[in-house]
PDB file of C-alpha atoms in Angstrom:
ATOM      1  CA  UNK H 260      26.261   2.753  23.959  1.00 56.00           C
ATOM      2  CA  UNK H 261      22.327   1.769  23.743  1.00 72.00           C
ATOM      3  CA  UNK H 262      21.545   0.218  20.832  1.00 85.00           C
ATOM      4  CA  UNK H 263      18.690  -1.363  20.178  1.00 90.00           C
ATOM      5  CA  UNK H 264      18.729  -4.567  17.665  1.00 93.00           C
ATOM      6  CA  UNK H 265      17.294  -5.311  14.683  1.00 95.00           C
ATOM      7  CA  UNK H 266      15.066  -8.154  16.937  1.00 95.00           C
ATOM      8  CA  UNK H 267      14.109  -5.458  19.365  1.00 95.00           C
ATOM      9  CA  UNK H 268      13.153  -3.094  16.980  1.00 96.00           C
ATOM     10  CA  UNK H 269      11.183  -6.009  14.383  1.00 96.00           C
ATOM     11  CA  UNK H 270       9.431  -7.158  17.732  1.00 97.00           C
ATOM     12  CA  UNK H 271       8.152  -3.176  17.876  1.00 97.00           C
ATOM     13  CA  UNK H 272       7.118  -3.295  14.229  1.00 96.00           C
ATOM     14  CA  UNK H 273       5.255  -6.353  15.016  1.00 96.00           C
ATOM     15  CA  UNK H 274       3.299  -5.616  17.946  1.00 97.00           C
ATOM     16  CA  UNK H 275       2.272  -2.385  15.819  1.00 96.00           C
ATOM     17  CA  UNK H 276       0.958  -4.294  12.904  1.00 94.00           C
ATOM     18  CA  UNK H 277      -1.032  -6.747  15.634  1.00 96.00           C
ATOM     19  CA  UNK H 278      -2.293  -3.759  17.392  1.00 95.00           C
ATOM     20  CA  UNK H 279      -3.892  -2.511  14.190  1.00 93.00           C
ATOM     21  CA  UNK H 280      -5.284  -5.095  13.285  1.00 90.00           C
ATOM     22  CA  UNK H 281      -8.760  -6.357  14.633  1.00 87.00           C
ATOM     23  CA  UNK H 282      -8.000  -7.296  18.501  1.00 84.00           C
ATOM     24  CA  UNK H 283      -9.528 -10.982  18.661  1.00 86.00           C
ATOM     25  CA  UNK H 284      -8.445 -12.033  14.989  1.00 91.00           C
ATOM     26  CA  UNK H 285      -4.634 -14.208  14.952  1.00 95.00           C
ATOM     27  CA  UNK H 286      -2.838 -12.808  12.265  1.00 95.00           C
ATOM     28  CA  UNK H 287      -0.647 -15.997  10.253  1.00 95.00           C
ATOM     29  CA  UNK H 288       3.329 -15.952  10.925  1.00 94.00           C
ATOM     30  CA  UNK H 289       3.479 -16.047   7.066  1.00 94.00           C
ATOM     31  CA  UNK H 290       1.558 -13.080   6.048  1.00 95.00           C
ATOM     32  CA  UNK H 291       3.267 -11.074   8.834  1.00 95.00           C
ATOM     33  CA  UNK H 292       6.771 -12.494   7.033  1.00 94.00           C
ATOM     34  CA  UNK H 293       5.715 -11.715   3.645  1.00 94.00           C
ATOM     35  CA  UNK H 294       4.609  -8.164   4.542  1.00 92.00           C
ATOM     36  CA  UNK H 295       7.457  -7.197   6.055  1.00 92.00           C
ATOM     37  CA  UNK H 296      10.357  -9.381   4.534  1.00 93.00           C
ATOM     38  CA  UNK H 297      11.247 -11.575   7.263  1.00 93.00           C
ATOM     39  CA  UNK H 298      12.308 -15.206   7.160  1.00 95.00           C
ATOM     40  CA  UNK H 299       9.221 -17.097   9.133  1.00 94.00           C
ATOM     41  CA  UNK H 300      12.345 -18.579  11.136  1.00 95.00           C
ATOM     42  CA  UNK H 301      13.417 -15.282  12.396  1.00 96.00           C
ATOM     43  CA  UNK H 302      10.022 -13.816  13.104  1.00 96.00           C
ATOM     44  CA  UNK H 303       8.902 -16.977  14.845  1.00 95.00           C
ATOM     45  CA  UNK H 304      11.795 -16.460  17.160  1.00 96.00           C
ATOM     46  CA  UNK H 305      10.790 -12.778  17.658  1.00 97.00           C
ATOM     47  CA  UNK H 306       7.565 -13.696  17.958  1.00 96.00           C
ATOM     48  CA  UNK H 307       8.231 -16.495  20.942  1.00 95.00           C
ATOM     49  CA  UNK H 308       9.750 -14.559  23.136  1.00 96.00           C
ATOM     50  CA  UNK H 309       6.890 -12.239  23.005  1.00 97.00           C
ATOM     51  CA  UNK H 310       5.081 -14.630  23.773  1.00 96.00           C
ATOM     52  CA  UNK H 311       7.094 -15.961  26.687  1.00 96.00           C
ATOM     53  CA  UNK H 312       6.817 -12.646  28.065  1.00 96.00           C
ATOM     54  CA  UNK H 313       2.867 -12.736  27.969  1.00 96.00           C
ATOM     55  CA  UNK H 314       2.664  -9.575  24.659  1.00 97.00           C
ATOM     56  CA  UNK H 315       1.020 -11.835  22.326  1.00 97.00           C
ATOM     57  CA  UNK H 316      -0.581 -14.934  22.139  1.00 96.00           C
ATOM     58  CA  UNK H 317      -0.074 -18.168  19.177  1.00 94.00           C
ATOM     59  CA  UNK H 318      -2.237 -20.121  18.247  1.00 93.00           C
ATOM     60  CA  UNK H 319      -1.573 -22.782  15.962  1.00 90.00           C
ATOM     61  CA  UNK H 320      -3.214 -24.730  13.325  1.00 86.00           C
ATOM     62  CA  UNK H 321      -5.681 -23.519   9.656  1.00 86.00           C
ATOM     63  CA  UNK H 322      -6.479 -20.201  11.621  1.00 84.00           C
ATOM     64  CA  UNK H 323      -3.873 -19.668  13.523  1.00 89.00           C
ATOM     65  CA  UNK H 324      -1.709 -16.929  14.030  1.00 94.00           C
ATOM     66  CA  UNK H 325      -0.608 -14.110  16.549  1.00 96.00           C
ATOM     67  CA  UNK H 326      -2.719 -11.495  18.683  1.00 96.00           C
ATOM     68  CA  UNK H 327      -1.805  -9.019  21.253  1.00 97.00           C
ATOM     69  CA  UNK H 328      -2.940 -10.516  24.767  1.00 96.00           C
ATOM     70  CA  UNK H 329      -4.230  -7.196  25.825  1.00 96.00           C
ATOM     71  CA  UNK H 330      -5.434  -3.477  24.273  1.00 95.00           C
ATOM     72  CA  UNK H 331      -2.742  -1.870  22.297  1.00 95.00           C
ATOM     73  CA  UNK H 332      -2.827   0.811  24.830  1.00 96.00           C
ATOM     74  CA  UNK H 333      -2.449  -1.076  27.937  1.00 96.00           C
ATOM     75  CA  UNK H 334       1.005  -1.576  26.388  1.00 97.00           C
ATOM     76  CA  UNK H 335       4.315   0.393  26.606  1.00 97.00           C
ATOM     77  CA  UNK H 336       6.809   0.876  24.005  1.00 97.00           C
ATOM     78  CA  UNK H 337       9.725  -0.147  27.304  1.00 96.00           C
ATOM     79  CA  UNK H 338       7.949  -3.172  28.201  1.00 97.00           C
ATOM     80  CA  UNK H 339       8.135  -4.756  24.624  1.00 97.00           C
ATOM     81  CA  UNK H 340      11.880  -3.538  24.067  1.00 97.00           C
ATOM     82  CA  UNK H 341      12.918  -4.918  27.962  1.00 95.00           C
ATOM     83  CA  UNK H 342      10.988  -8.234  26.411  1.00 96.00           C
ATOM     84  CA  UNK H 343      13.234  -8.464  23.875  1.00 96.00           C
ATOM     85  CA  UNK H 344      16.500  -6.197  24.962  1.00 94.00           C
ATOM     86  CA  UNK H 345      16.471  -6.761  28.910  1.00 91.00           C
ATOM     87  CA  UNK H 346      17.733  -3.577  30.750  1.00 89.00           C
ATOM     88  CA  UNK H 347      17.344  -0.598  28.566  1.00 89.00           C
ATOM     89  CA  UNK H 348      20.141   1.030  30.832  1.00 86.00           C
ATOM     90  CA  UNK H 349      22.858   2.517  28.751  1.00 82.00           C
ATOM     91  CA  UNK H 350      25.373   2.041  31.336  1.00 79.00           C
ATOM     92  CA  UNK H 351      26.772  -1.598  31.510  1.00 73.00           C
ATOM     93  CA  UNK H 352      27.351  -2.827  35.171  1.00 65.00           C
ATOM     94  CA  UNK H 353      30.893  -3.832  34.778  1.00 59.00           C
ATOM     95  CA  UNK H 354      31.432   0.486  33.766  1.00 53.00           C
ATOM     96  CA  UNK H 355      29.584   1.466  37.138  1.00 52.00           C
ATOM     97  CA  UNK H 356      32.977   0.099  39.457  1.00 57.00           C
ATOM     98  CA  UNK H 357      35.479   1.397  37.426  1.00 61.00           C
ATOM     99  CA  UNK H 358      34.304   4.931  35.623  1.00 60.00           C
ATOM    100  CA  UNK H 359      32.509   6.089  39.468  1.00 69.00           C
ATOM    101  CA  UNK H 360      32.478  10.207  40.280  1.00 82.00           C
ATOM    102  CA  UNK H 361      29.183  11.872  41.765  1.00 87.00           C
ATOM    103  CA  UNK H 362      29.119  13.960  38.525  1.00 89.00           C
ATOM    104  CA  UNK H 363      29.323  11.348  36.097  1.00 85.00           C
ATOM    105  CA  UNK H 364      27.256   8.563  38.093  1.00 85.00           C
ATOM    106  CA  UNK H 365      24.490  11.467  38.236  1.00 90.00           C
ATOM    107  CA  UNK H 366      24.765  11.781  35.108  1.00 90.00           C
ATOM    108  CA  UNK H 367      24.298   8.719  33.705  1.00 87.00           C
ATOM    109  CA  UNK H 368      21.448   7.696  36.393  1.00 90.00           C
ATOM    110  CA  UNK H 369      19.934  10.778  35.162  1.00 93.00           C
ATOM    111  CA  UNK H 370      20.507   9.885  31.318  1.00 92.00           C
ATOM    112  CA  UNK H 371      18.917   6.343  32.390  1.00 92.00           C
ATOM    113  CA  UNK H 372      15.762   7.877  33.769  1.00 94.00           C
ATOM    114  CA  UNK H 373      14.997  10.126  30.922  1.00 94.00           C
ATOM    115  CA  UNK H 374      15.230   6.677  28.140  1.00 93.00           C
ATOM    116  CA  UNK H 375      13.330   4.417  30.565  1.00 94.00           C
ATOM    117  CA  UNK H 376      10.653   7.617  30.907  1.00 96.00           C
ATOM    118  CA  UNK H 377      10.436   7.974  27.151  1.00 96.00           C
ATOM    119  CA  UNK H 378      10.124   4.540  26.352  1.00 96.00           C
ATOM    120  CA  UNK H 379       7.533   4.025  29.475  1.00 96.00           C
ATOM    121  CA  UNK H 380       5.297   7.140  28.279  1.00 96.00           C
ATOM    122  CA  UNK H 381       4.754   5.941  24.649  1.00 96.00           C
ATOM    123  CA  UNK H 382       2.099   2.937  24.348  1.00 96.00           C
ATOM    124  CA  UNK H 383       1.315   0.794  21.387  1.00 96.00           C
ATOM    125  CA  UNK H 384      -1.495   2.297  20.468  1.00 95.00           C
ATOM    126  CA  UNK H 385      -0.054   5.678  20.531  1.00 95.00           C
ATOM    127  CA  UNK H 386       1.991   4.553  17.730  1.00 95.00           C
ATOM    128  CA  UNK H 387      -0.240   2.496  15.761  1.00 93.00           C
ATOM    129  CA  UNK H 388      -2.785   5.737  15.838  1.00 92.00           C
ATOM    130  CA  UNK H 389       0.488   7.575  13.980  1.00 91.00           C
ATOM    131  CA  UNK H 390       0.097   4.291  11.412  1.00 88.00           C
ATOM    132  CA  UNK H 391      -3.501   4.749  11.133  1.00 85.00           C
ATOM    133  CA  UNK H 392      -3.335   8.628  10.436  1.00 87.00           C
ATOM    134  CA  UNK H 393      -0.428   8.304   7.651  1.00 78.00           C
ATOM    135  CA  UNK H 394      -1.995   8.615   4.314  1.00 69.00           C
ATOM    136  CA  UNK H 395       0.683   7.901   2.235  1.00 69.00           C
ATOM    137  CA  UNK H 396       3.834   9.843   0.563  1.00 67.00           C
ATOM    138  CA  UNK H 397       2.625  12.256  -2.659  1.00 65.00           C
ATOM    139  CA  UNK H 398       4.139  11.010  -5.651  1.00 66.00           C
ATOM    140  CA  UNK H 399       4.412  13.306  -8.403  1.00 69.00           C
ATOM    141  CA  UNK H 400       6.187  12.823 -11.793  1.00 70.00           C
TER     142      UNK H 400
END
């Protein structure tokens, strides 16, 4: 089953926040950990791989922080999970030798396509624009 983790899906958050933010300003590890409740251990490891993988750049020292290394929308939502997930293929390689008919490999080749397709077609900025439009939930007593 595909299942993205809690790291893939904080590293997502992250970029988001980055990609709202103002493009050449580094954004500290700790505010990003206080905003969204994160230990600065576990974001920092989040936020290295990322990094590793050329999504964002660190800078260290009084104002340092984290950016995006490129426009929000010259990113894809299946670029920062593979950074942080590998293969997005639901299909593990050891179940391709032993569970093998035309119908069902089709199938899940086919099943493979249409997550790699979704996750290819929906940029950064596409989702930080969502972000940016959200005006709040009413609350009413």
């Amino acid at each position: 089953m595909l299942k993205i983790s809690t790291k893939g899906q904080y590293a997502l958050l992250i970029m988001t926040e980055l990609a709202e933010s103002e493009q050449d300003k580094f954004i500290p590890l700790k505010l990003l950990s206080h905003r969204h409740n994160l230990s600065t251990k576990y974001l920092e490891q989040i936020l290295i791989q990322l990094s590793k993988s050329g999504l964002v750049i660190g800078l260290r020292g009084n104002n340092g922080g984290y950016k995006l290394a490129k426009k929000a929308e010259d990113y894809t939502v299946g670029e920062i999970l593979r950074a942080m997930e590998g293969d997005l293929n639901p299909r593990s390689p050891s179940e391709s030798n032993t569970l093998s008919s035309v119908g069902n490999d089709d199938f899940w080749n086919e099943f493979n396509d249409v997550i790699n397709n979704f996750v290819d077609s929906n940029t950064l900025e596409h989702i930080a624009e969502k972000n940016r439009q959200f005006n709040g939930y009413d609350y009413f007593i």
